Short mmCIF file of C-alpha atoms and ligand atoms in Angstrom, two decimals:
data_model
loop_
_atom_site.label_atom_id
_atom_site.label_comp_id
_atom_site.label_asym_id
_atom_site.label_seq_id
_atom_site.Cartn_x
_atom_site.Cartn_y
_atom_site.Cartn_z
CA HIS A 156 68.32 107.41 89.86
CA LEU A 157 70.79 103.87 89.87
CA PRO A 158 68.39 100.42 89.37
CA LYS A 159 68.33 98.59 92.59
CA MET A 160 71.64 96.43 92.62
CA LYS A 161 73.76 94.67 94.81
CA ILE A 162 77.56 96.51 94.35
CA VAL A 163 80.12 94.35 95.71
CA PRO A 164 83.73 96.08 96.28
CA ARG A 165 86.77 94.12 95.72
CA SER A 166 89.25 93.79 98.38
CA THR A 167 87.47 94.99 100.98
CA ASN A 168 84.24 94.18 103.09
CA SER A 169 82.95 97.56 103.75
CA CYS A 170 82.04 100.14 101.01
CA LYS A 171 81.25 103.49 102.05
CA ASN A 172 81.65 105.10 98.71
CA CYS A 173 80.72 102.62 96.24
CA GLY A 174 77.17 104.20 95.34
CA GLU A 175 79.13 107.63 95.16
CA SER A 176 81.47 106.31 92.97
CA MET A 177 78.98 104.47 90.47
CA LYS A 178 77.20 108.22 90.54
CA LYS A 179 80.49 109.91 89.78
CA ALA A 180 81.18 107.65 86.82
CA ILE A 181 78.13 107.87 85.54
CA GLU A 182 78.21 111.83 86.16
CA ILE A 183 82.24 111.90 83.98
CA SER A 184 80.30 109.45 81.17
CA TYR A 185 78.62 112.83 80.20
CA LYS A 186 81.10 115.23 80.36
CA THR A 187 84.13 115.84 77.94
CA TRP A 188 87.10 115.48 79.50
CA LYS A 189 89.93 117.67 79.39
CA LYS A 190 93.25 118.09 81.00
CA GLN A 191 93.80 120.73 83.32
CA GLU A 192 97.25 121.65 83.07
CA ASP A 193 97.67 123.68 86.65
CA ASN A 194 96.16 120.74 88.34
CA PHE A 195 98.15 118.42 86.48
CA ARG A 196 101.52 119.99 87.55
CA HIS A 197 100.26 120.95 90.64
CA PHE A 198 99.92 116.95 90.93
CA ARG A 199 103.07 116.03 89.91
CA PHE A 200 104.91 118.61 91.49
CA GLN A 201 103.68 117.17 94.88
CA LEU A 202 104.34 113.64 94.18
CA SER A 203 107.84 113.92 92.30
CA SER A 204 109.03 116.34 95.46
CA ARG A 205 107.63 113.45 98.15
CA CYS A 206 108.54 110.56 96.15
CA HIS A 207 111.44 111.04 93.16
CA GLY A 208 109.94 108.51 91.24
CA PHE A 209 111.99 109.78 88.17
CA ASP A 210 115.38 108.34 89.99
CA LYS A 211 114.27 106.39 92.81
CA ALA A 212 111.56 103.89 91.79
CA ILE A 213 114.00 101.46 90.40
CA ILE A 214 117.04 100.53 91.98
CA THR A 215 119.95 101.40 90.50
CA GLN A 216 123.78 101.36 90.98
CA THR A 217 123.82 104.91 91.43
CA ASN A 218 120.81 105.24 93.84
CA THR A 219 121.91 102.16 96.11
CA PRO A 220 125.38 101.89 96.02
CA LEU A 221 127.18 99.05 97.32
CA GLY A 222 127.47 98.50 100.82
CA SER A 223 124.13 100.53 101.10
CA LYS A 224 121.22 98.80 103.26
CA LEU A 225 118.04 98.25 101.92
CA VAL A 226 114.97 98.60 104.43
CA TYR A 227 111.80 96.48 102.82
CA ASP A 228 108.95 98.38 102.79
CA GLY A 229 106.66 95.77 103.83
CA GLU A 230 108.53 94.52 106.81
CA LYS A 231 110.25 97.42 108.41
CA LYS A 232 112.76 95.57 110.78
CA ARG A 233 114.18 93.49 107.75
CA THR A 234 117.27 95.03 106.36
CA LEU A 235 119.57 93.83 103.47
CA GLN A 236 123.27 95.02 103.19
CA VAL A 237 123.91 95.30 99.09
CA LYS A 238 126.72 92.89 98.18
CA PRO A 239 128.31 92.65 95.07
CA GLU A 240 126.10 89.71 93.65
CA ILE A 241 123.21 92.15 94.22
CA PHE A 242 124.79 94.96 93.12
CA ASN A 243 125.82 93.32 89.92
CA THR A 244 122.22 92.52 89.07
CA PHE A 245 120.69 96.53 89.49
CA PRO A 246 121.11 98.39 86.26
CA LYS A 247 124.04 101.21 86.30
CA VAL A 248 121.91 104.35 84.86
CA ASP A 249 118.24 104.80 85.28
CA PRO A 250 115.90 103.11 82.98
CA PHE A 251 113.64 105.93 82.61
CA SER A 252 116.66 108.05 81.25
CA ASN A 253 115.29 111.40 82.73
CA LYS A 254 113.09 111.43 79.92
CA THR A 255 109.50 112.30 79.59
CA ARG A 256 107.00 110.30 77.73
CA SER A 257 104.15 112.05 75.93
CA THR A 258 101.08 109.55 76.49
CA CYS A 259 101.30 106.75 78.86
CA ALA A 260 98.68 103.82 79.21
CA VAL A 261 98.40 102.34 82.81
CA VAL A 262 96.35 98.90 82.60
CA GLY A 263 94.87 97.38 85.21
CA ASN A 264 92.84 94.18 85.32
CA GLY A 265 89.56 94.91 85.52
CA GLY A 266 86.89 93.17 84.53
CA ILE A 267 85.50 96.23 83.19
CA LEU A 268 88.17 96.06 80.00
CA THR A 269 86.28 92.58 79.03
CA ASN A 270 84.80 93.36 75.52
CA SER A 271 85.96 96.86 75.70
CA LYS A 272 87.36 97.01 72.25
CA CYS A 273 90.41 99.19 74.01
CA GLY A 274 93.20 97.24 72.45
CA LYS A 275 93.74 99.80 69.69
CA MET A 276 93.54 102.92 72.19
CA ILE A 277 95.75 101.38 74.70
CA ASP A 278 98.53 100.53 72.00
CA SER A 279 98.43 103.84 71.06
CA ALA A 280 100.15 105.26 73.99
CA GLU A 281 103.38 105.59 73.58
CA PHE A 282 104.03 103.74 77.02
CA VAL A 283 102.06 101.04 77.67
CA ILE A 284 102.19 99.66 81.68
CA ARG A 285 100.42 96.58 82.98
CA CYS A 286 100.15 94.80 85.91
CA ASN A 287 101.08 91.45 87.11
CA LEU A 288 101.82 89.50 84.37
CA PRO A 289 98.45 89.72 82.57
CA PRO A 290 97.48 87.97 79.17
CA VAL A 291 97.82 90.23 76.23
CA SER A 292 97.13 87.24 73.37
CA ASN A 293 94.73 84.61 72.30
CA GLY A 294 92.08 86.96 72.00
CA TYR A 295 92.09 89.83 74.80
CA GLU A 296 94.49 91.92 72.57
CA LYS A 297 91.31 93.23 71.00
CA HIS A 298 90.34 94.33 74.68
CA VAL A 299 93.22 95.41 76.24
CA GLY A 300 96.11 95.59 73.49
CA SER A 301 99.36 93.95 73.59
CA LYS A 302 101.97 96.70 73.48
CA THR A 303 104.08 96.64 76.66
CA ASN A 304 106.86 99.02 77.90
CA LEU A 305 106.43 97.98 81.70
CA VAL A 306 104.93 95.04 83.08
CA THR A 307 104.96 94.12 87.07
CA VAL A 308 105.07 90.67 88.54
CA ASN A 309 104.10 90.31 91.75
CA PRO A 310 106.34 87.44 93.46
CA SER A 311 103.26 85.78 94.67
CA ILE A 312 102.68 85.09 90.88
CA LEU A 313 106.36 83.66 90.61
CA LEU A 314 105.40 81.04 93.93
CA ASP A 315 101.76 79.82 93.27
CA LYS A 316 102.29 79.67 89.14
CA TYR A 317 105.70 78.75 88.33
CA GLY A 318 106.64 76.45 91.38
CA SER A 319 108.90 79.44 93.00
CA LEU A 320 111.37 78.66 90.13
CA MET A 321 112.76 75.93 91.83
CA GLU A 322 111.44 73.17 89.16
CA ARG A 323 111.14 74.10 85.36
CA ARG A 324 111.76 77.28 84.47
CA ARG A 325 110.89 77.30 80.85
CA PRO A 326 106.85 78.08 81.46
CA LEU A 327 107.85 81.47 82.57
CA MET A 328 110.33 82.31 79.63
CA GLU A 329 107.00 81.65 77.41
CA LYS A 330 104.78 83.54 79.22
CA LEU A 331 107.42 86.50 79.13
CA CYS A 332 108.00 86.11 75.33
CA SER A 333 104.26 88.13 75.34
CA TYR A 334 106.27 91.22 76.43
CA GLY A 335 108.96 91.76 74.53
CA ASP A 336 111.78 93.80 75.44
CA SER A 337 109.80 95.46 78.05
CA MET A 338 111.27 96.17 81.82
CA LEU A 339 109.98 93.63 84.36
CA LEU A 340 109.47 95.00 87.56
CA LEU A 341 109.60 93.10 90.67
CA PRO A 342 109.16 94.21 94.08
CA ALA A 343 111.84 92.24 95.34
CA PHE A 344 112.98 93.78 98.61
CA SER A 345 109.33 94.53 99.90
CA TYR A 346 108.75 91.20 101.54
CA GLY A 347 111.69 88.72 102.94
CA VAL A 348 109.63 85.91 100.98
CA ASN A 349 110.19 88.12 97.53
CA THR A 350 113.93 88.35 97.39
CA LEU A 351 115.52 84.98 96.54
CA VAL A 352 112.35 84.35 93.97
CA SER A 353 112.85 87.33 92.13
CA LEU A 354 117.07 86.97 92.11
CA ARG A 355 116.04 83.40 90.56
CA ALA A 356 113.36 85.30 87.78
CA PHE A 357 116.53 87.49 87.29
CA TYR A 358 118.99 84.79 86.60
CA THR A 359 116.77 82.96 84.69
CA VAL A 360 115.90 86.11 82.17
CA GLU A 361 119.98 86.05 81.75
CA ASP A 362 120.49 82.51 81.63
CA PHE A 363 117.45 82.05 78.81
CA GLN A 364 119.09 85.52 77.35
CA SER A 365 115.37 87.05 77.22
CA PRO A 366 115.06 90.69 75.68
CA ILE A 367 112.77 91.35 78.66
CA ARG A 368 114.63 93.61 81.23
CA PRO A 369 114.29 92.62 84.53
CA VAL A 370 114.39 95.72 87.43
CA PHE A 371 113.61 95.74 90.87
CA LEU A 372 111.07 98.47 92.46
CA ASN A 373 113.27 100.76 95.33
CA PRO A 374 111.71 99.96 98.44
CA GLN A 375 112.28 103.82 99.72
CA TYR A 376 110.24 104.91 96.80
CA LEU A 377 107.23 102.63 97.88
CA GLU A 378 107.47 103.89 101.43
CA SER A 379 107.49 107.10 100.26
CA LEU A 380 104.31 106.37 97.86
CA ALA A 381 102.25 104.95 101.00
CA LEU A 382 103.32 107.76 102.93
CA PHE A 383 101.38 110.21 99.82
CA TRP A 384 98.90 108.00 99.61
CA ASP A 385 97.86 107.69 103.12
CA SER A 386 98.33 111.32 103.55
CA GLN A 387 95.37 111.46 100.71
CA GLY A 388 93.22 108.81 102.52
CA VAL A 389 93.92 105.98 101.68
CA LYS A 390 94.65 103.61 104.58
CA ALA A 391 95.48 99.95 103.53
CA VAL A 392 98.38 97.39 104.47
CA ARG A 393 99.64 98.09 101.33
CA LEU A 394 98.95 100.02 98.04
CA SER A 395 97.58 97.84 94.86
CA THR A 396 99.79 97.76 92.16
CA GLY A 397 97.66 99.78 89.94
CA ILE A 398 97.96 103.08 92.18
CA MET A 399 101.55 102.20 92.46
CA MET A 400 101.80 102.14 88.66
CA THR A 401 99.79 105.18 88.15
CA SER A 402 101.95 107.53 90.49
CA LEU A 403 105.15 106.82 88.50
CA ALA A 404 103.26 107.26 85.34
CA LEU A 405 102.02 110.75 86.33
CA GLU A 406 105.72 111.42 87.19
CA LEU A 407 107.11 109.85 84.01
CA CYS A 408 104.63 111.16 81.40
CA ASN A 409 102.74 114.22 80.41
CA ASN A 410 99.24 112.62 79.55
CA VAL A 411 98.43 109.62 81.79
CA HIS A 412 95.33 107.31 80.66
CA LEU A 413 93.71 104.48 82.75
CA TYR A 414 92.20 101.81 81.98
CA GLY A 415 91.28 98.66 83.39
CA PHE A 416 90.50 100.32 87.22
CA TRP A 417 87.15 99.86 88.44
CA PRO A 418 87.10 97.32 91.65
CA PHE A 419 83.16 96.96 91.66
CA SER A 420 81.33 93.67 90.90
CA VAL A 421 78.96 95.53 88.50
CA HIS A 422 79.68 97.55 85.40
CA PRO A 423 78.91 101.40 85.72
CA TYR A 424 77.34 101.94 82.48
CA SER A 425 75.85 98.46 81.43
CA PHE A 426 74.70 97.62 84.98
CA GLN A 427 76.23 94.07 83.76
CA ASP A 428 77.66 91.69 86.80
CA LEU A 429 81.70 91.96 85.92
CA THR A 430 84.27 89.43 86.90
CA ASN A 431 87.15 90.60 89.07
CA HIS A 432 89.59 90.30 86.49
CA TYR A 433 89.10 90.51 82.71
CA TYR A 434 90.64 86.75 82.44
CA ASP A 435 89.30 85.10 85.24
CA ASP A 436 87.19 85.76 88.56
CA LYS A 437 89.92 85.11 91.00
CA PRO A 438 89.16 87.36 93.85
CA ALA A 439 91.13 90.25 95.23
CA LYS A 440 93.36 89.41 98.28
CA MET A 441 90.82 90.57 101.17
CA ASN A 442 91.80 93.92 103.27
CA VAL A 443 95.00 94.09 102.32
CA HIS A 444 94.50 96.66 99.75
CA ALA A 445 91.47 99.84 100.20
CA MET A 446 91.27 99.70 96.20
CA PRO A 447 87.62 101.26 96.31
CA THR A 448 89.55 104.20 98.03
CA GLU A 449 92.08 104.75 96.13
CA PHE A 450 89.28 104.44 93.19
CA SER A 451 87.79 107.29 94.06
CA LEU A 452 90.93 109.11 94.40
CA LEU A 453 91.80 108.63 90.72
CA LEU A 454 88.06 109.41 89.86
CA GLN A 455 88.72 112.55 91.54
CA LEU A 456 91.83 113.12 89.99
CA HIS A 457 90.11 112.69 86.59
CA THR A 458 87.53 115.11 87.36
CA GLN A 459 90.40 117.27 88.28
CA GLY A 460 91.69 117.06 84.69
CA VAL A 461 95.19 115.57 86.12
CA LEU A 462 94.76 111.99 84.15
CA GLN A 463 92.00 110.56 82.14
CA LEU A 464 89.65 107.11 83.45
CA HIS A 465 88.22 105.16 80.54
CA LEU A 466 85.36 103.40 81.72
CA GLY A 467 83.16 102.79 78.76
CA ASP A 468 83.88 100.93 75.67
CA CYS A 469 86.36 102.22 73.26
CA GLU A 470 84.83 102.10 70.06
N1 CTP B 66 92.19 96.60 89.54
C1 CTP B 66 90.92 97.28 89.40
N2 CTP B 66 89.89 96.73 89.74
C2 CTP B 66 89.97 95.44 89.21
C3 CTP B 66 91.08 94.69 89.15
C4 CTP B 66 91.93 94.97 89.28
O1 CTP B 66 90.85 99.04 89.93
N3 CTP B 66 88.70 95.05 89.27
C5 CTP B 66 93.27 97.64 89.54
C6 CTP B 66 94.22 97.35 91.14
O2 CTP B 66 94.60 98.61 91.02
C7 CTP B 66 95.20 95.99 90.85
C8 CTP B 66 95.56 96.69 89.61
O3 CTP B 66 94.09 96.38 88.77
O4 CTP B 66 96.06 96.67 91.55
C9 CTP B 66 96.32 95.25 89.04
O5 CTP B 66 94.97 93.95 89.48
P1 CTP B 66 95.42 92.90 90.17
O6 CTP B 66 96.50 92.18 88.88
O7 CTP B 66 93.88 92.21 90.17
O8 CTP B 66 95.81 92.99 91.45
P2 CTP B 66 95.93 92.21 93.00
O9 CTP B 66 96.07 90.86 92.33
O10 CTP B 66 95.24 92.86 93.48
O11 CTP B 66 97.24 92.64 93.04
P3 CTP B 66 98.31 93.81 93.65
O12 CTP B 66 98.74 93.24 94.92
O13 CTP B 66 99.22 93.63 92.81
O14 CTP B 66 98.00 94.92 93.49
#
C-alpha cells in the first residue's frame, strides 16, 4: 500500500496514471531487469522502419541536398529552401557513421537524480546523451556524471539565458566547454523562431574554434517520431526531448539505460519531495508535453526488457 501523499505530475495538470506509475516503479525495484533480445529487436525494427534515425535524425548534405525544401515539424506551413549558406553548415557525412554503440545512457534532467550517486554508472556507458545543456560539474558530476557524447539545446535556452546570442557570446562558449567535443544537437527547423538563433550558435562555435560539433535535428525525423509515439498513445503538442533522445538511442545502441526520467513530484522509493530538475525547480512547460504518458510507455519498455530505467540510487 502506498502511503497517503499528493503526487503532482510534471508538464500536465491531469494525471490519470500517476498512482499506477508509482506502483509499477516500486514493483520493478523488486525485480532483476533482463534484456529481452526479441522484444528489443522488434521494437527497434518498428522504430527504424518508420523513423530511420540512423540516417535521418541529423541533417546532412546527403539527406538534405542543396535546393531541397525543409518542412518545419512544429509549424507545418513553414518551409525553407536549402540555399548554399545553410547547406554549408550541414555535415557531409552522417555523424553516426552507421556504427552501433554497445551501451548508451540517456540522461533526463529529473530531480530523481539528486543525490543518486549515479555519476560513475552513467559515465561507464560508451555513449552518453544529455538534454538541454544541463550542469555536469560543481559537484553534480557525482550524481549525473560528466561524460557527454551528445547534448541537445532547446533554442529557448539560447533566447532566455544567452540574450539570443545578439550580445556577448563568451558565456555560451564557457558553458559549452563542459561538453568537450560532443555533438551539439539543435532543433533549428522545428519552429521559425529557432532557425536564426541556431545558426548564430553554429557560427559562434566556429568563430571561437570550440571542439563541440553543432548539428541540426531533421524536422522530417521529428515528424515521423511524433507519428510513431502518437500511434502508441502519446497525444501532445510536442514530444519531450527525453523521449526523442531515447528513440534515437534505441536505434543507435544495443543497450539503452535511462536516468533522470521521473516526471512526478515524489520519489518512488524514499517518498521524498523532488524538484523538477536535479539542478533547479523550474516547472515544466504546462500542457506542451505529455511526460506522464511518455513515462508509462518507457516503464512498459522496461518491463518488456527493451530498455532499462534507473530510478533508485546507484551505490
Ligand atoms: N524529465 C523527466 N522528469 C522530470 C524532468 C525531465 O522525465 N522531472 C525528462 C523529460 O523527458 C525531458 C528531459 O528529461 O524532456 C529533459 O528535461 P528538461 O530539460 O526539463 O526538458 P523540458 O524543459 O521539458 O524541455 P523539452 O521541451 O526540451 O523536453
